[in-house]
Amino acid sequence: MSSSTLIAATPAKTKTLGYAATSPSTPLAPFSFARREPLPQDVQLEILYCGVCHSDLHTARNEWQGTTYPVVPGHEIVGRVTAVGDEVKRFKVGDLAAMGCMVDSDRTCPNCREGLEQYCPNFIGTYNSPDKHLGGMTYGGYSKNIVVDEYFVLHVPDQRNLAGVAPLLCAGITTYSPLRHWKVSKGQKVGIVGLGGLGHMGVKLANAMGAHVVLFTTSPGKKEDAQRLGAHEVVVSRNQDEMNRHLESFDFILDTVSAQHDVNAYLQLVKRDGTMTLVGAPPQPPSVEVFNLIFKRRQLAGSLIGGIPETQEMLDFCAQHSLTADVEIIPIQKINEAYERMLRSDVKYRFAIDMESLK
Ligand code: NAP
Ligand code: ZN
């Protein structure tokens, strides 16, 4: 390919503003960069709210390795459509819309054909993935606007609390998808480990699906909140007597913990043939006592966000059940403080950035 074709293939760009980390140890700070002008199949959103996920922090600080700097995190996005390409059919200027952790995939592999784009080998993340249009890396939702292929843009059925809808795009779908995949239903006993962004949505969703919900927490002060959010029982996981009362009794446990912890303590609570699924992604690998699996034929599994069709299904389910995230709205200038508070488990239960604050 000649250099002239390369230039011709590069779409027009406009400048925008975001917040970026430039190294694992530097606080996030204002950062100017370019977005492409919408291509025929693209939707351009002015970002209204962006949730703050623990994955943003893991990535900003290179805790999983593989971060390319500068990185603009953010993948829980609600916005207003400000432009659409000629071929866009499902959105028009002025609509409210949302997008989550993915901006592209190959659309042809077996995963994509099943609507499981998150498992596509050519999945492109909303941030820290190669940007095939402009080169460099994709930049996420801690920014004024974003341009995305229409396929990855979702409709917002409940528009009453947009800040509370934003976290559904990661925390919501990451808990909804495994609860559905492992067929959580009425009458089952379901454990949710950790009451943070993901965990509090897990409690709400499992309750709405009819399960008997038990929340495991390291923070005794969260007990009343957990009950208000939909937990039928709350166990302080550092209390061995409380843990022992639940031995071999769970159909399903969803572990949302962001830091190193003992998964064996929870595996022992799963009943024969039950499943424990990890969605939390601490940088250190877990240590699993194999007899906890063998003796009761238990399964230990993992799950990644959710596909686009299921994400729309989750948004519709949440609208039907009047579920949104409990958010503390912050201006973007408080993002570094929010990260420190998230590390101390001091958030009720998701920060959402009001993007109006970014000027
Ligand atoms: P978060 O809001 O910080 O919540 C994590 C919760 O884990 C805390 O609130 C705390 O709950 C518990 N916790 C923290 N440190 C702990 C420790 N040392 N021991 C035991 N419990 C501890 O984080 P989040 O945004 O929900 O994300 C959670 C994890 O999921 C992160 O690792 C994130 O990267 C990952 N994630 C995965 C996916 C996926 O697709 N699989 C998607 C999004 C996020 P208590 O105070 O109740 O104990
Ligand atoms: Zn996330």
Coordinates of N, CA, C and O and ligand atoms in Angstrom, one line a residue, residues 52-59 63-64 75-76 101 118-119 127 169-175 178 192-201 215-220 222 235 237-238 255-262 266 277-283 302-306 339 341-347 349-351, ligand 1:
V52 N -17.1 4.9 36.8 CA -15.7 4.6 37.2 C -15.6 3.2 37.6 O -16.0 2.8 38.7
C53 N -15.0 2.3 36.8 CA -14.8 0.9 37.0 C -13.5 0.6 37.6 O -12.5 1.3 37.3
H54 N -13.4 -0.5 38.4 CA -12.1 -0.8 39.0 C -11.1 -1.2 37.9 O -9.9 -1.1 38.0
S55 N -11.6 -1.7 36.7 CA -10.8 -2.0 35.6 C -10.1 -0.8 35.1 O -8.9 -0.9 34.6
D56 N -10.7 0.4 35.2 CA -10.1 1.6 34.8 C -8.8 1.8 35.6 O -7.7 2.2 35.1
L57 N -8.9 1.6 36.9 CA -7.8 1.8 37.8 C -6.7 0.7 37.6 O -5.5 1.1 37.5
H58 N -7.1 -0.6 37.4 CA -6.1 -1.6 37.1 C -5.3 -1.2 35.9 O -4.1 -1.4 35.8
T59 N -6.0 -0.7 34.9 CA -5.4 -0.3 33.6 C -4.5 0.9 33.7 O -3.4 1.0 33.3
E63 N -1.7 -2.5 36.3 CA -1.7 -3.6 37.2 C -1.8 -5.0 36.5 O -1.4 -6.0 37.0
W64 N -2.4 -5.0 35.3 CA -2.5 -6.2 34.5 C -1.4 -6.3 33.5 O -1.5 -7.2 32.6
H75 N -15.4 3.1 30.4 CA -16.2 2.3 29.5 C -17.7 2.0 30.0 O -18.3 1.0 29.8
E76 N -18.2 3.0 30.8 CA -19.6 3.0 31.2 C -20.2 4.3 30.8 O -20.2 5.2 31.6
C101 N -17.9 -1.6 27.0 CA -16.5 -1.9 27.0 C -15.9 -2.2 25.6 O -14.7 -2.4 25.5
Q118 N -17.8 -10.2 23.0 CA -16.7 -10.1 24.0 C -15.7 -11.2 24.0 O -14.6 -11.1 24.5
Y119 N -16.0 -12.3 23.3 CA -15.1 -13.5 23.2 C -14.5 -13.5 21.8 O -13.8 -14.5 21.5
Y127 N -11.0 1.3 25.4 CA -9.7 2.0 25.6 C -8.6 1.0 25.7 O -8.8 -0.2 25.9
L169 N -23.5 -0.4 32.0 CA -22.8 -0.8 30.7 C -21.5 -1.6 31.0 O -21.0 -2.3 30.1
C170 N -21.0 -1.6 32.2 CA -20.0 -2.6 32.6 C -20.4 -3.4 33.8 O -20.7 -4.6 33.8
A171 N -20.6 -2.7 35.0 CA -21.0 -3.4 36.2 C -22.3 -4.2 36.0 O -22.4 -5.3 36.5
G172 N -23.2 -3.6 35.3 CA -24.5 -4.3 35.1 C -24.4 -5.5 34.3 O -24.8 -6.6 34.7
I173 N -23.8 -5.4 33.1 CA -23.7 -6.5 32.2 C -22.8 -7.6 32.7 O -23.0 -8.8 32.5
T174 N -21.7 -7.2 33.4 CA -20.7 -8.2 33.8 C -21.4 -9.1 34.9 O -20.9 -10.3 35.1
T175 N -22.4 -8.6 35.6 CA -23.0 -9.5 36.6 C -24.3 -10.1 36.0 O -24.5 -11.3 36.3
P178 N -23.3 -13.6 33.6 CA -23.1 -14.9 34.3 C -24.4 -15.4 35.1 O -24.7 -16.6 35.1
I192 N -23.1 -13.4 46.4 CA -22.3 -12.4 45.7 C -21.2 -12.0 46.6 O -21.4 -11.7 47.8
V193 N -20.0 -12.0 46.1 CA -18.8 -11.7 47.0 C -18.3 -10.3 46.6 O -17.9 -10.0 45.5
G194 N -18.3 -9.4 47.6 CA -17.9 -8.0 47.5 C -19.0 -7.1 47.1 O -19.7 -7.3 46.2
L195 N -19.1 -6.0 47.9 CA -20.2 -5.0 47.6 C -19.5 -3.8 47.1 O -19.4 -2.7 47.8
G196 N -19.1 -3.8 45.8 CA -18.5 -2.6 45.2 C -19.4 -2.4 44.0 O -20.6 -2.6 44.0
G197 N -18.9 -1.8 42.9 CA -19.7 -1.5 41.7 C -20.3 -2.7 41.1 O -21.5 -2.8 40.9
L198 N -19.5 -3.8 40.9 CA -20.1 -5.0 40.3 C -21.0 -5.7 41.3 O -22.1 -6.1 41.0
G199 N -20.5 -5.8 42.5 CA -21.2 -6.6 43.6 C -22.6 -6.0 43.8 O -23.6 -6.7 44.0
H200 N -22.7 -4.7 43.9 CA -24.0 -4.1 44.3 C -25.0 -4.3 43.1 O -26.2 -4.5 43.4
M201 N -24.5 -4.4 41.9 CA -25.4 -4.7 40.8 C -25.8 -6.2 40.8 O -26.9 -6.6 40.5
L215 N -25.0 -11.8 50.5 CA -23.9 -11.0 50.2 C -22.7 -11.3 51.1 O -22.9 -11.3 52.4
F216 N -21.5 -11.5 50.6 CA -20.3 -11.6 51.4 C -19.5 -10.3 51.3 O -19.2 -9.9 50.2
T217 N -19.2 -9.8 52.5 CA -18.4 -8.6 52.5 C -17.3 -8.6 53.5 O -17.4 -9.3 54.5
T218 N -16.3 -7.8 53.3 CA -15.2 -7.6 54.3 C -15.5 -6.4 55.1 O -14.8 -6.0 56.0
S219 N -16.6 -5.6 54.8 CA -16.9 -4.3 55.4 C -18.2 -4.4 56.2 O -19.3 -4.3 55.6
P220 N -18.1 -4.7 57.5 CA -19.3 -4.9 58.3 C -20.2 -3.6 58.2 O -21.5 -3.8 58.3
K222 N -21.3 -2.2 55.7 CA -22.1 -2.2 54.5 C -23.4 -3.1 54.7 O -24.2 -3.3 53.7
V235 N -23.1 -11.8 55.1 CA -22.1 -12.6 55.8 C -20.8 -11.7 55.8 O -20.3 -11.3 54.8
S237 N -17.2 -11.9 55.8 CA -16.4 -13.0 55.4 C -15.3 -13.3 56.3 O -14.7 -14.4 56.3
R238 N -14.9 -12.3 57.1 CA -13.8 -12.5 58.0 C -14.2 -13.3 59.3 O -13.4 -13.7 60.1
D255 N -18.1 -14.0 42.3 CA -17.0 -13.4 43.0 C -16.6 -12.1 42.2 O -16.0 -12.2 41.1
T256 N -16.8 -11.0 42.8 CA -16.5 -9.7 42.2 C -15.3 -9.0 42.8 O -15.1 -7.8 42.5
V257 N -14.5 -9.7 43.6 CA -13.5 -9.0 44.4 C -12.3 -8.6 43.5 O -11.8 -9.3 42.6
S258 N -11.8 -7.4 43.7 CA -10.8 -6.8 42.9 C -9.3 -7.0 43.4 O -8.4 -6.7 42.7
A259 N -9.2 -7.6 44.6 CA -7.9 -7.8 45.2 C -7.7 -9.2 45.6 O -8.6 -10.0 45.6
Q260 N -6.4 -9.6 45.8 CA -6.1 -10.9 46.2 C -6.9 -11.4 47.4 O -7.0 -10.6 48.4
H261 N -7.5 -12.6 47.3 CA -8.3 -13.1 48.5 C -8.4 -14.6 48.3 O -8.0 -15.2 47.2
D262 N -8.9 -15.3 49.3 CA -8.9 -16.8 49.3 C -10.2 -17.3 48.6 O -11.2 -17.3 49.3
Y266 N -14.8 -19.6 49.7 CA -16.1 -19.6 49.0 C -16.4 -20.9 48.3 O -17.6 -21.3 48.3
T277 N -18.3 -18.5 40.0 CA -17.7 -17.8 38.8 C -17.0 -16.6 39.2 O -17.5 -15.7 40.0
L278 N -15.8 -16.4 38.7 CA -15.0 -15.2 39.0 C -15.2 -14.2 37.9 O -15.1 -14.5 36.7
V279 N -15.6 -13.0 38.3 CA -15.6 -11.8 37.4 C -14.6 -10.8 37.9 O -14.0 -10.1 37.1
G280 N -14.3 -10.7 39.2 CA -13.3 -9.9 39.7 C -12.0 -10.4 39.1 O -11.8 -11.6 38.9
A281 N -11.1 -9.4 38.8 CA -9.8 -9.8 38.1 C -8.6 -9.2 38.9 O -7.9 -8.3 38.3
P282 N -8.3 -9.7 40.1 CA -7.1 -9.3 40.8 C -5.9 -9.6 39.9 O -5.9 -10.6 39.2
P283 N -4.8 -8.8 40.0 CA -3.7 -9.0 39.2 C -3.0 -10.4 39.6 O -2.4 -11.0 38.7
G302 N -15.1 -18.5 34.8 CA -14.9 -17.1 34.7 C -15.9 -16.5 33.7 O -16.6 -17.3 33.0
S303 N -16.1 -15.2 33.6 CA -17.0 -14.6 32.7 C -16.6 -13.2 32.4 O -16.1 -12.5 33.3
L304 N -16.7 -12.8 31.1 CA -16.3 -11.5 30.6 C -17.5 -10.7 30.2 O -18.2 -11.2 29.3
I305 N -17.6 -9.5 30.7 CA -18.7 -8.6 30.4 C -19.9 -9.3 29.8 O -20.5 -10.3 30.4
G306 N -20.4 -8.9 28.6 CA -21.5 -9.6 28.0 C -21.6 -9.1 26.5 O -21.0 -8.0 26.2
Y339 N -10.3 7.2 42.8 CA -9.5 6.0 42.7 C -9.0 5.5 44.1 O -9.1 4.4 44.4
R341 N -10.3 6.3 47.0 CA -11.5 5.8 47.8 C -11.9 4.4 47.3 O -12.3 3.6 48.1
M342 N -11.9 4.2 46.0 CA -12.3 2.9 45.5 C -11.4 1.8 46.1 O -11.8 0.7 46.4
L343 N -10.1 2.1 46.2 CA -9.1 1.1 46.7 C -9.4 0.9 48.2 O -9.1 -0.2 48.7
R344 N -10.0 1.8 48.9 CA -10.4 1.6 50.3 C -11.8 1.0 50.4 O -12.3 1.0 51.5
S345 N -12.4 0.6 49.4 CA -13.8 0.1 49.3 C -14.8 1.2 49.9 O -15.8 0.9 50.5
D346 N -14.4 2.4 49.7 CA -15.2 3.5 50.2 C -16.0 4.2 49.0 O -15.7 5.3 48.6
V347 N -16.9 3.5 48.5 CA -17.8 4.0 47.4 C -19.1 3.4 47.5 O -19.3 2.2 47.7
Y349 N -22.4 3.1 45.3 CA -21.5 2.0 45.1 C -20.8 2.1 43.8 O -20.1 1.1 43.4
R350 N -20.9 3.2 43.1 CA -20.2 3.5 41.9 C -20.0 5.0 41.8 O -21.0 5.7 42.0
F351 N -18.8 5.4 41.4 CA -18.6 6.8 41.0 C -19.1 7.0 39.6 O -18.8 6.1 38.8
Ligands
NAP1 P1 -14.9 -2.1 43.3 O1 -16.1 -1.2 43.2 O2 -13.6 -1.6 43.9 O3 -15.4 -3.4 44.2 C1 -14.6 -4.4 44.7 C2 -15.1 -4.9 46.0 O4 -14.2 -6.0 46.4 C3 -14.9 -3.9 47.2 O5 -15.9 -3.0 47.3 C4 -14.8 -4.8 48.4 O6 -16.1 -5.2 48.8 C5 -14.1 -6.1 47.8 N1 -12.7 -6.1 48.2 C6 -11.8 -5.2 47.9 N2 -10.6 -5.6 48.3 C7 -10.8 -6.8 48.9 C8 -9.9 -7.7 49.6 N3 -8.6 -7.4 49.7 N4 -10.4 -8.8 50.1 C9 -11.8 -9.1 49.9 N5 -12.6 -8.2 49.3 C10 -12.1 -7.1 48.8 O7 -14.6 -2.8 41.9 P2 -15.5 -3.2 40.7 O8 -15.5 -2.0 39.7 O9 -16.8 -3.7 41.2 O10 -14.6 -4.3 40.0 C11 -14.4 -5.5 40.7 C12 -13.4 -6.4 39.9 O11 -14.0 -6.9 38.7 C13 -12.1 -5.6 39.4 O12 -11.0 -6.5 39.5 C14 -12.5 -5.4 37.9 O13 -11.3 -5.2 37.1 C15 -13.2 -6.6 37.6 N6 -14.1 -6.5 36.4 C16 -14.2 -7.6 35.6 C17 -15.1 -7.6 34.5 C18 -15.3 -8.8 33.7 O14 -15.7 -8.7 32.6 N7 -15.0 -10.0 34.2 C19 -15.7 -6.4 34.2 C20 -15.6 -5.3 35.0 C21 -14.8 -5.4 36.1 P3 -16.5 -5.3 50.4 O15 -16.1 -4.0 51.0 O16 -17.9 -5.6 50.4 O17 -15.7 -6.5 50.9

